[in-house]
Amino acid sequence: MREGKIGVAILGLGTVGQGVVEILSKNRAMICNRSGIDLELKKVLVRNLNKKRDIELLPEIYAQDYNEILQDKNINIVVELMGGLNPAKEYIEAALKAKKAVVTANKAVLANYAPELFALAREENVPLYYEASVGGGIPLIGPLNESLVGNNIKSVMGIINGTTNYILTKMSKEGRSFQDVLAEAKALGYAEADPSADIDGLDAAHKLTVLIALAFDTYIGLADIDTEGIRNIDILDISFAKNFGYAIKLLAIGKKTDSGIEAGVHPTLIPLNHPLAAVNDVYNAVFVNSMEVGELMFFGRGAGRYPTASAVVGDIVAAGRVISGSGKSLPRKFTTGKTKPISETSGSFYIRLMVADRPGVLGEIAAILGQNGVSVASVIQEGRDQDRVPLVFVTHEVNQGNLARSLQTIASLSCVKEVANVIRVERGY
Ligand code: NAP
Ligand code: HSE
C-alpha cells in the first residue's frame, strides 16, 4: 500500500472548482481520518490569473501551463472542471496517458467521447471517475456501478437538469417569466456557461447518454436521443396543466425494450400526485427500475457549487484509494461517544390532551406552557359540554426538557383527564 500524500490538480476555478478547493481544504483532516487518504492540493490551472474569485490561493498553486501539471510526478489526480469539449478532452487524455487518475464533472465530454476515453483509461489502467456529471450532488453513478452492478435495469427516468427544473418551478409557483428566472439560475451557478444547453434539453441528453451506458451497457450517441427543451413552455401551459391535475417537468427517459433502447428528453405532463411532480427548484430525481431490486428513487440537489463539489470530492477520494492501494477494504475508524441527553434536545410537537370542558381550562394549560418556555403554534378544541374533550396543540420548536416539565404539571391539573398523545412534528426541508 502506498503511504503519504496524494497530490491533486484542478483544471478550472469556476463555480465547481472553487467549491472543490474549499471542501478539500476545510475537510482535509476529516477526509484523511475517514479514508486514510491525505489529499494535497498541488496546482490549479486557470486562464486568467487576475480574475476576481471567491477564494484566494497561495501564488505558487496557480498554473497557466498544463504541462506543469502533467510533468509533476507528485500530482496523482487531475480534476477536470473547465467544461466544454476542447481542450477538456485532450487534457483528460493527456492526464490518463501520464498515468494520472482523472475526475471530471463534464457530461458534455462524456456524451461525446465516452467510448474512447473509457477505453483509454482501461488501457492505461488508471481511474476515470465522473459522479458529478449526472445529478450534481446525488450519489448515482457510484450506486449504478457498484451496489446495483448485479441488476438488470429496465428503465431510467428522471429530472436531470437543475436549471430547467428551477425555471419551471418558479414559473409555476411565482408566475414569473422564463427570462427572469433564467437570469436567477445563472447567478446561482446552476446554468451551463452557455445556458442554451440547459434550456434546449442538450444538457439532460448529455446526462442521459451516461445513465444509459451504465444501465444498459450500451453507449447511445447524442444524435440518437430525441431531444426537446422548455423554450416553448408558456406560463399558460403550466396553468392549464395544473387545472387538469398535472405538473410540467423536463423528463429524460431511457428504456430497454425487446425491440431496442428508447431514449428521449421532453417536457412532460405528470400527475400532481406523482413523486416527480414534487421535485422542485434545483432538485433532481432519478427513478431506476430493475428486474431485481424494483424501483429506486435517487433525489437531491442536481447543481450548484457545493452539491456538485461534494460529488467531485467523493470521486477524488475514491481515486486516492485506488492509487494508495487501500481500495475499499479498510473499515472506517470510529471513536466511541454518547448522544446528547433527550432533555437538552429540541423539536416541535403535537400534543393531545383529554380535558374537562369548562371555562378557564385553556388558560390554565396555556399559562403552564408559557411558564416553561413552550410556545404554541396552533390549538384546536373539539366537542362541547362533555366530561372529556380533546384539546390539541402543535408547538413551535421547544426544548424537550421544558416540554416534559410542563406536561408533568399539566397532567396533575384536575381539569386534565389524560395526556393522551405526544407526537413529534418534522417539517422536513
Ligand atoms: P464555470 O463556472 O464556467 O467554470 C469553469 C472554469 O474553467 C472557469 O473559471 C474557466 O475560466 C475555466 N476554464 C475554461 N477553460 C479553461 C482552460 N482552457 N484553461 C484553464 N481554465 C479554463 O463552470 P462550472 O459551473 O464550474 O462547471 C464546471 C464543469 O462542471 C462543467 O463541465 C459543468 O458542466 C460541470 N457541472 C457543473 C455543475 C454546476 O452546478 N455548475 C453541476 C454539475 C456539473 P474563465 O473563468 O477564465 O472562463
Ligand atoms: N447546468 C446543469 C443543470 C448543471 O442545470 O443541471 C448540473 O449538471
PDB file of C-alpha atoms in Angstrom, residues 324-420:
ATOM      1  CA  SER A 324      -2.878   4.157  -2.436  1.00  0.00           C
ATOM      2  CA  GLY A 325      -3.870   0.520  -2.911  1.00  0.00           C
ATOM      3  CA  SER A 326      -6.246   0.629   0.018  1.00  0.00           C
ATOM      4  CA  GLY A 327      -9.314   0.073  -2.157  1.00  0.00           C
ATOM      5  CA  LYS A 328     -12.404  -0.092  -0.006  1.00  0.00           C
ATOM      6  CA  SER A 329     -11.043  -2.895   2.110  1.00  0.00           C
ATOM      7  CA  LEU A 330     -10.204  -0.898   5.208  1.00  0.00           C
ATOM      8  CA  PRO A 331     -13.059  -0.370   7.655  1.00  0.00           C
ATOM      9  CA  ARG A 332     -13.658   3.177   8.857  1.00  0.00           C
ATOM     10  CA  LYS A 333     -12.120   4.369  12.132  1.00  0.00           C
ATOM     11  CA  PHE A 334     -14.583   5.436  14.815  1.00  0.00           C
ATOM     12  CA  THR A 335     -14.319   6.963  18.251  1.00  0.00           C
ATOM     13  CA  THR A 336     -16.893   5.931  20.832  1.00  0.00           C
ATOM     14  CA  GLY A 337     -19.338   8.528  22.051  1.00  0.00           C
ATOM     15  CA  LYS A 338     -22.651   9.257  23.701  1.00  0.00           C
ATOM     16  CA  THR A 339     -25.727  11.045  22.464  1.00  0.00           C
ATOM     17  CA  LYS A 340     -26.879  14.357  23.878  1.00  0.00           C
ATOM     18  CA  PRO A 341     -29.467  13.844  26.686  1.00  0.00           C
ATOM     19  CA  ILE A 342     -33.014  13.993  25.261  1.00  0.00           C
ATOM     20  CA  SER A 343     -33.870  16.778  27.737  1.00  0.00           C
ATOM     21  CA  GLU A 344     -31.301  19.020  26.009  1.00  0.00           C
ATOM     22  CA  THR A 345     -32.638  18.449  22.503  1.00  0.00           C
ATOM     23  CA  SER A 346     -35.440  20.365  20.896  1.00  0.00           C
ATOM     24  CA  GLY A 347     -38.258  19.787  18.447  1.00  0.00           C
ATOM     25  CA  SER A 348     -41.793  20.648  17.552  1.00  0.00           C
ATOM     26  CA  PHE A 349     -44.646  18.514  18.982  1.00  0.00           C
ATOM     27  CA  TYR A 350     -48.309  17.634  18.548  1.00  0.00           C
ATOM     28  CA  ILE A 351     -49.939  17.230  21.974  1.00  0.00           C
ATOM     29  CA  ARG A 352     -53.438  15.807  22.517  1.00  0.00           C
ATOM     30  CA  LEU A 353     -54.882  16.294  25.984  1.00  0.00           C
ATOM     31  CA  MET A 354     -58.298  14.999  27.114  1.00  0.00           C
ATOM     32  CA  VAL A 355     -59.760  17.700  29.300  1.00  0.00           C
ATOM     33  CA  ALA A 356     -62.992  18.681  31.057  1.00  0.00           C
ATOM     34  CA  ASP A 357     -64.955  21.186  29.001  1.00  0.00           C
ATOM     35  CA  ARG A 358     -65.295  24.114  31.365  1.00  0.00           C
ATOM     36  CA  PRO A 359     -64.270  27.790  31.263  1.00  0.00           C
ATOM     37  CA  GLY A 360     -60.639  28.579  32.122  1.00  0.00           C
ATOM     38  CA  VAL A 361     -59.147  25.222  31.156  1.00  0.00           C
ATOM     39  CA  LEU A 362     -57.320  26.542  28.104  1.00  0.00           C
ATOM     40  CA  GLY A 363     -55.962  29.489  30.108  1.00  0.00           C
ATOM     41  CA  GLU A 364     -54.648  27.236  32.904  1.00  0.00           C
ATOM     42  CA  ILE A 365     -52.848  24.979  30.457  1.00  0.00           C
ATOM     43  CA  ALA A 366     -51.505  27.833  28.318  1.00  0.00           C
ATOM     44  CA  ALA A 367     -50.089  29.510  31.434  1.00  0.00           C
ATOM     45  CA  ILE A 368     -48.105  26.389  32.363  1.00  0.00           C
ATOM     46  CA  LEU A 369     -46.755  26.043  28.838  1.00  0.00           C
ATOM     47  CA  GLY A 370     -45.757  29.716  28.846  1.00  0.00           C
ATOM     48  CA  GLN A 371     -44.029  29.474  32.241  1.00  0.00           C
ATOM     49  CA  ASN A 372     -41.897  26.647  30.844  1.00  0.00           C
ATOM     50  CA  GLY A 373     -40.972  28.477  27.630  1.00  0.00           C
ATOM     51  CA  VAL A 374     -43.145  26.230  25.443  1.00  0.00           C
ATOM     52  CA  SER A 375     -44.546  28.281  22.583  1.00  0.00           C
ATOM     53  CA  VAL A 376     -47.754  27.139  20.894  1.00  0.00           C
ATOM     54  CA  ALA A 377     -48.098  27.374  17.086  1.00  0.00           C
ATOM     55  CA  SER A 378     -51.745  26.258  16.874  1.00  0.00           C
ATOM     56  CA  VAL A 379     -54.538  24.936  19.047  1.00  0.00           C
ATOM     57  CA  ILE A 380     -57.851  23.154  18.385  1.00  0.00           C
ATOM     58  CA  GLN A 381     -60.574  22.184  20.821  1.00  0.00           C
ATOM     59  CA  GLU A 382     -63.374  19.889  19.717  1.00  0.00           C
ATOM     60  CA  GLY A 383     -66.573  18.701  21.409  1.00  0.00           C
ATOM     61  CA  ARG A 384     -68.840  20.583  23.773  1.00  0.00           C
ATOM     62  CA  ASP A 385     -70.369  20.030  27.209  1.00  0.00           C
ATOM     63  CA  GLN A 386     -68.732  16.709  27.791  1.00  0.00           C
ATOM     64  CA  ASP A 387     -66.688  15.234  30.544  1.00  0.00           C
ATOM     65  CA  ARG A 388     -63.693  14.537  28.217  1.00  0.00           C
ATOM     66  CA  VAL A 389     -62.973  16.607  25.119  1.00  0.00           C
ATOM     67  CA  PRO A 390     -59.784  16.658  23.064  1.00  0.00           C
ATOM     68  CA  LEU A 391     -57.608  19.760  23.326  1.00  0.00           C
ATOM     69  CA  VAL A 392     -54.850  19.631  20.709  1.00  0.00           C
ATOM     70  CA  PHE A 393     -51.723  21.805  20.472  1.00  0.00           C
ATOM     71  CA  VAL A 394     -48.915  21.972  17.962  1.00  0.00           C
ATOM     72  CA  THR A 395     -45.860  23.669  19.457  1.00  0.00           C
ATOM     73  CA  HIS A 396     -43.107  25.668  17.846  1.00  0.00           C
ATOM     74  CA  GLU A 397     -39.540  24.341  18.245  1.00  0.00           C
ATOM     75  CA  VAL A 398     -39.257  23.709  22.031  1.00  0.00           C
ATOM     76  CA  ASN A 399     -36.695  22.317  24.432  1.00  0.00           C
ATOM     77  CA  GLN A 400     -37.744  18.751  25.298  1.00  0.00           C
ATOM     78  CA  GLY A 401     -36.811  19.147  28.962  1.00  0.00           C
ATOM     79  CA  ASN A 402     -39.127  22.187  29.215  1.00  0.00           C
ATOM     80  CA  LEU A 403     -41.888  20.326  27.411  1.00  0.00           C
ATOM     81  CA  ALA A 404     -41.586  17.293  29.710  1.00  0.00           C
ATOM     82  CA  ARG A 405     -41.744  19.524  32.808  1.00  0.00           C
ATOM     83  CA  SER A 406     -44.789  21.401  31.537  1.00  0.00           C
ATOM     84  CA  LEU A 407     -46.609  18.162  30.639  1.00  0.00           C
ATOM     85  CA  GLN A 408     -45.918  16.766  34.089  1.00  0.00           C
ATOM     86  CA  THR A 409     -47.544  19.807  35.692  1.00  0.00           C
ATOM     87  CA  ILE A 410     -50.396  19.792  33.173  1.00  0.00           C
ATOM     88  CA  ALA A 411     -51.089  16.096  33.871  1.00  0.00           C
ATOM     89  CA  SER A 412     -51.612  16.910  37.553  1.00  0.00           C
ATOM     90  CA  LEU A 413     -54.360  19.515  36.880  1.00  0.00           C
ATOM     91  CA  SER A 414     -57.837  18.391  37.944  1.00  0.00           C
ATOM     92  CA  CYS A 415     -59.294  19.542  34.603  1.00  0.00           C
ATOM     93  CA  VAL A 416     -56.879  17.312  32.651  1.00  0.00           C
ATOM     94  CA  LYS A 417     -58.177  13.767  32.341  1.00  0.00           C
ATOM     95  CA  GLU A 418     -55.287  12.450  30.283  1.00  0.00           C
ATOM     96  CA  VAL A 419     -52.196  13.468  28.320  1.00  0.00           C
ATOM     97  CA  ALA A 420     -53.372  11.210  25.508  1.00  0.00           C
TER      98      ALA A 420
END
